CSV table of C-alpha atoms in Angstrom, one decimal:
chain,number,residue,atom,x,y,z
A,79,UNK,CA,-27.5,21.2,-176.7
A,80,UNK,CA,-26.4,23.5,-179.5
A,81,UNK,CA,-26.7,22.9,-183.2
A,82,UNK,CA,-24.6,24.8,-185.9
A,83,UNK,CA,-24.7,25.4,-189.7
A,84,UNK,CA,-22.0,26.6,-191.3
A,85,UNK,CA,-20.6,27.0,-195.2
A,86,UNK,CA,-17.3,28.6,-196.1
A,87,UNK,CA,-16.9,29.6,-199.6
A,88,UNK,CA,-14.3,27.8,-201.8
A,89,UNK,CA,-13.5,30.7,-204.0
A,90,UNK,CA,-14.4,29.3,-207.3
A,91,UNK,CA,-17.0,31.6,-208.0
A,92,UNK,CA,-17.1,35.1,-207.6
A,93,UNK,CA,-19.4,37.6,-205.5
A,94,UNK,CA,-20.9,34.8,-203.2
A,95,UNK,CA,-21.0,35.5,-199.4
A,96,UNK,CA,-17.0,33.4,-198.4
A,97,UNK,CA,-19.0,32.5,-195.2
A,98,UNK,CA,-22.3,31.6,-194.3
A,99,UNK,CA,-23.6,30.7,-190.8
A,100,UNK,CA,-26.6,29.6,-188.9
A,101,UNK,CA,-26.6,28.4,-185.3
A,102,UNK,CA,-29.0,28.0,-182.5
A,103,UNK,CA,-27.7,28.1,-178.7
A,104,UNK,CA,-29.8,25.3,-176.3
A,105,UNK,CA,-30.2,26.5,-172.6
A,106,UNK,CA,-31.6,27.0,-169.7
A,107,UNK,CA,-33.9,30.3,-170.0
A,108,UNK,CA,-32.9,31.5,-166.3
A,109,UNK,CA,-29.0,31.1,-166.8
A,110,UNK,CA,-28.1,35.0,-167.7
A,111,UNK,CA,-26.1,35.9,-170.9
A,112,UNK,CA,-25.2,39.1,-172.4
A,113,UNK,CA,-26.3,39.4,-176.0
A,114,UNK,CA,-24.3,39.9,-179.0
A,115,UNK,CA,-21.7,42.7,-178.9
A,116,UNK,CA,-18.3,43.8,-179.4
A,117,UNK,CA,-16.3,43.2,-176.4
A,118,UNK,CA,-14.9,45.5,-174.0
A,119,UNK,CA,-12.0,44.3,-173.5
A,120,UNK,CA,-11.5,43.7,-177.2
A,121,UNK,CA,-13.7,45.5,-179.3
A,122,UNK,CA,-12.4,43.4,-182.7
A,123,UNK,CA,-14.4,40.7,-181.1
A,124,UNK,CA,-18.0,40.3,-181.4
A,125,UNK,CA,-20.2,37.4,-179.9
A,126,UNK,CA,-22.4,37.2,-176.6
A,127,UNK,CA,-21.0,36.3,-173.4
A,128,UNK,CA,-21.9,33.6,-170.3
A,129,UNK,CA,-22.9,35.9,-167.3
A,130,UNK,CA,-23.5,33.0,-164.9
A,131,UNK,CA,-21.5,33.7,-161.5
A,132,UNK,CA,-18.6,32.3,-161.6
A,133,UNK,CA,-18.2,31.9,-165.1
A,134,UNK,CA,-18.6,35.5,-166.6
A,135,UNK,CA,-17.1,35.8,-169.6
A,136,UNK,CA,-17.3,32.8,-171.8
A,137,UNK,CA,-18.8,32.1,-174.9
A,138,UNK,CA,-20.5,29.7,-177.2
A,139,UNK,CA,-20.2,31.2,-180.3
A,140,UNK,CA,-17.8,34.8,-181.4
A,141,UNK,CA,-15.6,36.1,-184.5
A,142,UNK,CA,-12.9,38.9,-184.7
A,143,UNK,CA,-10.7,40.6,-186.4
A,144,UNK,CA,-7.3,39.3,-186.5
A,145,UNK,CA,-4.6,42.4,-186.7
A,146,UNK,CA,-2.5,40.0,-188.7
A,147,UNK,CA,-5.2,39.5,-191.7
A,148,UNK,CA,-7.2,37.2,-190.9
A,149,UNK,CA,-10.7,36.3,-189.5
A,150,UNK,CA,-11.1,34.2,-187.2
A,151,UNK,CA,-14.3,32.4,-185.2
A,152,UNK,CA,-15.2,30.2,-182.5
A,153,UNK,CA,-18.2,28.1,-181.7
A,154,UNK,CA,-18.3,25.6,-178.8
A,155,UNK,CA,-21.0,22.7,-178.7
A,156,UNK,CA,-20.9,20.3,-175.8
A,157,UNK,CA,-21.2,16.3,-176.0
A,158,UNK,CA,-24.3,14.7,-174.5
A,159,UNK,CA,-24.1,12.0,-172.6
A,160,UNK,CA,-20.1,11.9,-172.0
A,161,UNK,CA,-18.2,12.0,-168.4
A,162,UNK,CA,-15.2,13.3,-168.3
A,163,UNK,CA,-12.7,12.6,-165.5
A,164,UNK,CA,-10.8,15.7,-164.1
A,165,UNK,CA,-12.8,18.1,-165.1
A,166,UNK,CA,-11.4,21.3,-163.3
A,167,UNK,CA,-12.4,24.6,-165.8
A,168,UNK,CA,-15.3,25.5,-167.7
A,169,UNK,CA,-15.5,25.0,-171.1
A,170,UNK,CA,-16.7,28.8,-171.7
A,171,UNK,CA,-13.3,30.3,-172.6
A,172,UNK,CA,-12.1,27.9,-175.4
A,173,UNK,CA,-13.5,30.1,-177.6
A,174,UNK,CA,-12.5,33.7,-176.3
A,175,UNK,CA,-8.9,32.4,-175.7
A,176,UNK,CA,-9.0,31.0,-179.2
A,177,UNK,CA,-9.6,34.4,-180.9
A,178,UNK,CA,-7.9,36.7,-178.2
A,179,UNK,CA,-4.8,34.7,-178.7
A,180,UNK,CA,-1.7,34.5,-181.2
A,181,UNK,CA,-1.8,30.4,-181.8
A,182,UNK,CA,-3.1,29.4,-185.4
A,183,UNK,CA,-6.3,27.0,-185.2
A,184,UNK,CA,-3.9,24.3,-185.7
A,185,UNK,CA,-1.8,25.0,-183.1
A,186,UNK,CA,-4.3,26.4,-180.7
A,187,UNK,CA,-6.3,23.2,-181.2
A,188,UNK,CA,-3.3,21.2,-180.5
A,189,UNK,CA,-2.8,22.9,-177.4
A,190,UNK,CA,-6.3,22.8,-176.2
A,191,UNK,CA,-5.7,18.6,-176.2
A,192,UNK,CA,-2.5,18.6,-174.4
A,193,UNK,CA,-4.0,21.0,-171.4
A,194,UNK,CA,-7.4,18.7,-171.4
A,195,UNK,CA,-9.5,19.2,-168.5
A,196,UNK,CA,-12.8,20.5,-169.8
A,197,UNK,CA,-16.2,18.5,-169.9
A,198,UNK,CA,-16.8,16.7,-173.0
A,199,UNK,CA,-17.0,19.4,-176.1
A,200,UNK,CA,-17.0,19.5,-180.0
A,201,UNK,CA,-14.9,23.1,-180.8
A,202,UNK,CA,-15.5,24.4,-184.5
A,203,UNK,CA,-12.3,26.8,-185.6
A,204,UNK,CA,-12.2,29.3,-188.5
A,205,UNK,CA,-9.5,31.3,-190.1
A,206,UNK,CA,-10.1,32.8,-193.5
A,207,UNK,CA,-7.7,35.0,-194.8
A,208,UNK,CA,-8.6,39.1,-195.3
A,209,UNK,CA,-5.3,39.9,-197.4
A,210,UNK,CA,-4.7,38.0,-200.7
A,211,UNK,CA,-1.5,35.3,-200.2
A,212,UNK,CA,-0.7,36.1,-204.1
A,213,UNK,CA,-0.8,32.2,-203.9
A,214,UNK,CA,-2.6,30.8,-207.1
A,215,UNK,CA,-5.4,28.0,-206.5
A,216,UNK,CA,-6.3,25.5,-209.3
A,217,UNK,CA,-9.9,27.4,-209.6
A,218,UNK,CA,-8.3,31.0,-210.4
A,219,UNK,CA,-7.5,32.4,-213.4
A,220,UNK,CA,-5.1,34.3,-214.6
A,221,UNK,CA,-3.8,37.5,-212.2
A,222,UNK,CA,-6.2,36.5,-209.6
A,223,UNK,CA,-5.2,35.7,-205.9
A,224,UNK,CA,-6.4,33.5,-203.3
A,225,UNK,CA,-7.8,34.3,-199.8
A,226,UNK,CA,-7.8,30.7,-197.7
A,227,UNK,CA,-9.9,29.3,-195.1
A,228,UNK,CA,-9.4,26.4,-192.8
A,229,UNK,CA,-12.0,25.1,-191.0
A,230,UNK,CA,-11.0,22.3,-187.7
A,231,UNK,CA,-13.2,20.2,-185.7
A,232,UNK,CA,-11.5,19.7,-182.4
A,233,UNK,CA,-12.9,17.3,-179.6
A,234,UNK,CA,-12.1,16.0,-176.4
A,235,UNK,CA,-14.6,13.1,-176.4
A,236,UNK,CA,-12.6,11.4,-178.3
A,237,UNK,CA,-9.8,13.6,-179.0
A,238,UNK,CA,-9.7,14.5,-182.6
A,239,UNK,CA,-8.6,17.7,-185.2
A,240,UNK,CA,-10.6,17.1,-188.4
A,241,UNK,CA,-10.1,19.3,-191.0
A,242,UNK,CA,-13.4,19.8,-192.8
A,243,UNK,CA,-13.7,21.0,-196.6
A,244,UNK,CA,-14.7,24.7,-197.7
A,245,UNK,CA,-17.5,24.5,-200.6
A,246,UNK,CA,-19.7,22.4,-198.8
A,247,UNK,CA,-22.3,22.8,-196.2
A,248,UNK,CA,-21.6,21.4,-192.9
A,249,UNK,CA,-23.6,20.7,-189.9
A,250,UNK,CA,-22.5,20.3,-186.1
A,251,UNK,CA,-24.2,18.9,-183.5
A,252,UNK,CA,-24.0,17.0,-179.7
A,253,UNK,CA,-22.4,13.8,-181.0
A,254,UNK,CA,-18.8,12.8,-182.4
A,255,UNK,CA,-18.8,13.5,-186.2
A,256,UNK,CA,-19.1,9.7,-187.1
A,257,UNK,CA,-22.2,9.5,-185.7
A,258,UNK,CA,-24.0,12.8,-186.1
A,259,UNK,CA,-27.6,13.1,-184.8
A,260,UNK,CA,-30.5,12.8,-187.7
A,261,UNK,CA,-31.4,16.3,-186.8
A,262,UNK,CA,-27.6,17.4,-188.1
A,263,UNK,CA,-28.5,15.4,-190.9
A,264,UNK,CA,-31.7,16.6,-192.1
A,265,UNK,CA,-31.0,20.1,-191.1
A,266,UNK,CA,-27.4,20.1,-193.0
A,267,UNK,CA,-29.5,19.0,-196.3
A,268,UNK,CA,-31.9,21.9,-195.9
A,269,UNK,CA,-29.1,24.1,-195.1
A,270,UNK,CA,-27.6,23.6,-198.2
A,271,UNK,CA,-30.3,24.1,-200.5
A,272,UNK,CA,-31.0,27.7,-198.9
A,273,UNK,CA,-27.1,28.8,-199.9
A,274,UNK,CA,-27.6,26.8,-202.8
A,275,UNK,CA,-30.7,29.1,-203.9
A,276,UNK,CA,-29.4,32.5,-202.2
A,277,UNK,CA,-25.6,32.6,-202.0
A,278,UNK,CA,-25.2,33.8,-205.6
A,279,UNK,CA,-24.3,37.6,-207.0
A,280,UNK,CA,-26.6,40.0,-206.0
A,281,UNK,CA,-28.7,38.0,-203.8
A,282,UNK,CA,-31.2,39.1,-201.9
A,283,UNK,CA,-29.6,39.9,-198.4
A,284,UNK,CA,-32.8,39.7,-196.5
A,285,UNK,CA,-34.6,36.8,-198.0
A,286,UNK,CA,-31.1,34.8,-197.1
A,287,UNK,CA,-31.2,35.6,-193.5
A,288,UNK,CA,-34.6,35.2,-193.4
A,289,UNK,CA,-34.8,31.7,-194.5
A,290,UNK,CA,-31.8,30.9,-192.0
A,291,UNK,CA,-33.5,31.6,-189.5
A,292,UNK,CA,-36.4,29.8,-190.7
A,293,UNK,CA,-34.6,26.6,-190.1
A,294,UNK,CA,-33.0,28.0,-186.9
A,295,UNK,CA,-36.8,28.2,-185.7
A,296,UNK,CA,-37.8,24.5,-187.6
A,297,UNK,CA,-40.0,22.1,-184.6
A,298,UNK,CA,-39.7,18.9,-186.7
A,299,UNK,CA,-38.9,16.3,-184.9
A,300,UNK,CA,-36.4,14.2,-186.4
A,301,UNK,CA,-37.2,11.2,-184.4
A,302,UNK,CA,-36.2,8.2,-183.5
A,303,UNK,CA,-32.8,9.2,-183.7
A,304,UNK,CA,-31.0,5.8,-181.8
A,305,UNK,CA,-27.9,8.0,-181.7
A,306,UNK,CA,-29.9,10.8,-179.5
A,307,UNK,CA,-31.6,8.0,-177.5
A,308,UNK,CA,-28.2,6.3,-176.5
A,309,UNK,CA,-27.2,9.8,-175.2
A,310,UNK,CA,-30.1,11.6,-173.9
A,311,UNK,CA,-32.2,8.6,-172.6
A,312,UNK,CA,-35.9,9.6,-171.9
A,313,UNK,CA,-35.6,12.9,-173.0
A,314,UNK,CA,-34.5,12.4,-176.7
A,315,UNK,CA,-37.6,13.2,-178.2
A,316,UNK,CA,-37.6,16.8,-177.3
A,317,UNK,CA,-34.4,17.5,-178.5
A,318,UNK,CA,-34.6,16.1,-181.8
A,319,UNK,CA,-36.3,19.0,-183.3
A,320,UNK,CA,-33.7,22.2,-184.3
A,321,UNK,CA,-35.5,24.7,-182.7
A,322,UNK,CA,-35.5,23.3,-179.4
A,323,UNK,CA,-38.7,23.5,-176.6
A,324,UNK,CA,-38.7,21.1,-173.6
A,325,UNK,CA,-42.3,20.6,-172.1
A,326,UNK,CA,-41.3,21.6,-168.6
A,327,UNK,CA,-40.3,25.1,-169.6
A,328,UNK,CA,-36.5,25.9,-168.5
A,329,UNK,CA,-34.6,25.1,-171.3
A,330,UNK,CA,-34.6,25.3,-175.1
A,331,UNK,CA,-32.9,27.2,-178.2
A,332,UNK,CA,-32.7,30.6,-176.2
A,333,UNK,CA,-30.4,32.4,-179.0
A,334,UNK,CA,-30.6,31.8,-183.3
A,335,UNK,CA,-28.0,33.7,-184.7
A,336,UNK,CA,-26.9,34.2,-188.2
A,337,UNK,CA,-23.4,35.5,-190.0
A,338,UNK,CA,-22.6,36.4,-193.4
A,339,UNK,CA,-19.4,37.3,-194.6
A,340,UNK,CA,-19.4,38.7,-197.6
A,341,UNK,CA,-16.2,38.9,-200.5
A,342,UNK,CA,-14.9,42.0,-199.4
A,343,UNK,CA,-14.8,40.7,-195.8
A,344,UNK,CA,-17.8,42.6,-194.6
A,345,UNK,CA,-19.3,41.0,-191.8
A,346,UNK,CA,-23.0,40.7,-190.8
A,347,UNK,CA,-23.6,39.4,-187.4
A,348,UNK,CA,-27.6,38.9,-186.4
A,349,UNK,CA,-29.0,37.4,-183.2
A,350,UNK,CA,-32.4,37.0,-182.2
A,351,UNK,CA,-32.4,35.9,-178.6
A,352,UNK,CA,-34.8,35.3,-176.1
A,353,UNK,CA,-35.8,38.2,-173.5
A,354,UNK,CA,-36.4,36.9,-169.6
A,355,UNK,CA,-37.2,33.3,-168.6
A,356,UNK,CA,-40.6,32.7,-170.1
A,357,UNK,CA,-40.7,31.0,-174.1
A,358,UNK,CA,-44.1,31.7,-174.6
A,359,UNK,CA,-44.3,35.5,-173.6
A,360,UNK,CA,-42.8,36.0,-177.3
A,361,UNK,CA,-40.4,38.8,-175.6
A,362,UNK,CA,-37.4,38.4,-178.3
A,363,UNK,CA,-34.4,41.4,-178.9
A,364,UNK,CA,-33.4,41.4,-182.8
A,365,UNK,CA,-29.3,42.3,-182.6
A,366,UNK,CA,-27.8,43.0,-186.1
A,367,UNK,CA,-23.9,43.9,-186.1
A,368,UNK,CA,-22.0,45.3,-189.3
A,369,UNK,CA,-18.5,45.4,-189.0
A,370,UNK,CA,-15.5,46.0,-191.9
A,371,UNK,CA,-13.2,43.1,-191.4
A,372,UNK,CA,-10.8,43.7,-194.6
């Protein structure tokens, strides 16, 4: 399970951060990932990568640098409790193929359906622009330009492309977005008072990543949750808290990462992720990423 946070200013104001994200990655502690860094193979991408044999390579959760002005990022959240039929590729490259390649979210998502054959997944696209269209928005004054953002929902289980609005805090989690789970819920409200309070001029840059991940690391359980129930069965419980800890010890939120994005398309990426196989050795590497996206 995965769980992601994410606000994408509307431009009506300025000098707020135009994106704000917080997201935890749920997994098994022994399955081996690289942490966050640019890529090799394309350094204007930067997220962490699957290392598991066999499927080296993917990712959960990356942005980049278009060439053609524009940002774009990926984040990939699975679908508890859904079978899929003729599931013949891992759902690890949707994202990496989604910001290596030339398609518009639109079109890429569109693409994605037709060529279906991943296990059930919830795919959250963003493109915000990082050159001015000269196109004038309701909320600009006079001689001002604006920079647009579209933000998709894509899923295979059912399939769906939602658009979802910018100047509002949304919340993804393991379920379809008509019935999210009360964790999404609670944690999307909470969410949105921390930009509320901090995404304003001159904010205090490290008090607003610190209370991010604050929530990333939240144990509340938000339970019962019939929604959870229905799709993780006995183990529903456990996973109705953000910050995620099973009692056996394998799995949990392995990876909180935070992005900020701020007006003049300077990106902030920061990832605190879990150091070998053991939760309670308190072994954790801090990554922080600054990179000029305008």
């Amino acid at each position: 399970m995965c769980i992601l946070f994410v606000y994408v200013d509307d431009g009506s104001a300025s000098g707020r951060y135009r994106l704000v994200l917080a997201s935890n990655r749920d997994e098994f502690y022994a399955r081996p990932a690289a942490v966050a860094a640019p890529w090799e193979e394309n350094e204007r991408i930067i997220g962490g990568r699957d290392m598991e044999p066999g499927r080296e390579g993917g990712t959960w959760l990356a942005i980049g640098n278009h060439p053609q002005g524009f940002i774009k990022l990926g984040a990939l959240l699975n679908v508890t409790g859904e079978n899929k039929a003729n599931v013949t590729n891992g759902r690890g490259p949707i994202v990496a193929n989604f910001l290596a390649g030339e398609r518009t979210s639109q079109a890429y998502c569109e693409h994605l359906l037709e060529q279906d054959n991943y296990g059930a997944f919830n795919f959250v696209s963003i493109e915000m622009d990082t050159v001015a269209t000269g196109a004038r928005g309701e909320n600009c004054s006079e001689g001002q330009t604006s920079l647009g953002a579209t933000i998709l929902h894509t899923s295979n289980a059912p399939h769906s492309i939602s658009p979802c609005k910018t100047g509002v805090a949304l919340g993804f989690g393991n379920s379809t977005l008509e019935k999210p789970l009360q964790k999404v819920c609670r944690g999307r409200e909470q969410f949105a008072e921390i930009v509320s309070h901090r995404n304003v001029p001159f904010a205090d840059k490290d008090a607003f990543v610190d209370d991010l991940m604050g929530l990333l690391k939240r144990d509340e359980r938000h339970f019962p949750d019939p929604e959870l129930t229905r799709r993780a069965g006995l183990h529903a419980e456990f996973l109705s808290s953000i910050n995620v800890r099973m009692p056996n010890g394998s799995y949990g939120s392995r990876t909180h990462t935070v992005i900020l994005i701020d007006h003049r398309n300077r990106v902030e990426f920061i990832e605190e992720t879990m150091i070998g196989p053991d939760p309670h050795s308190g072994k954790w590497l801090t990554t922080r990423i600054e990179r000029d996206f305008s």
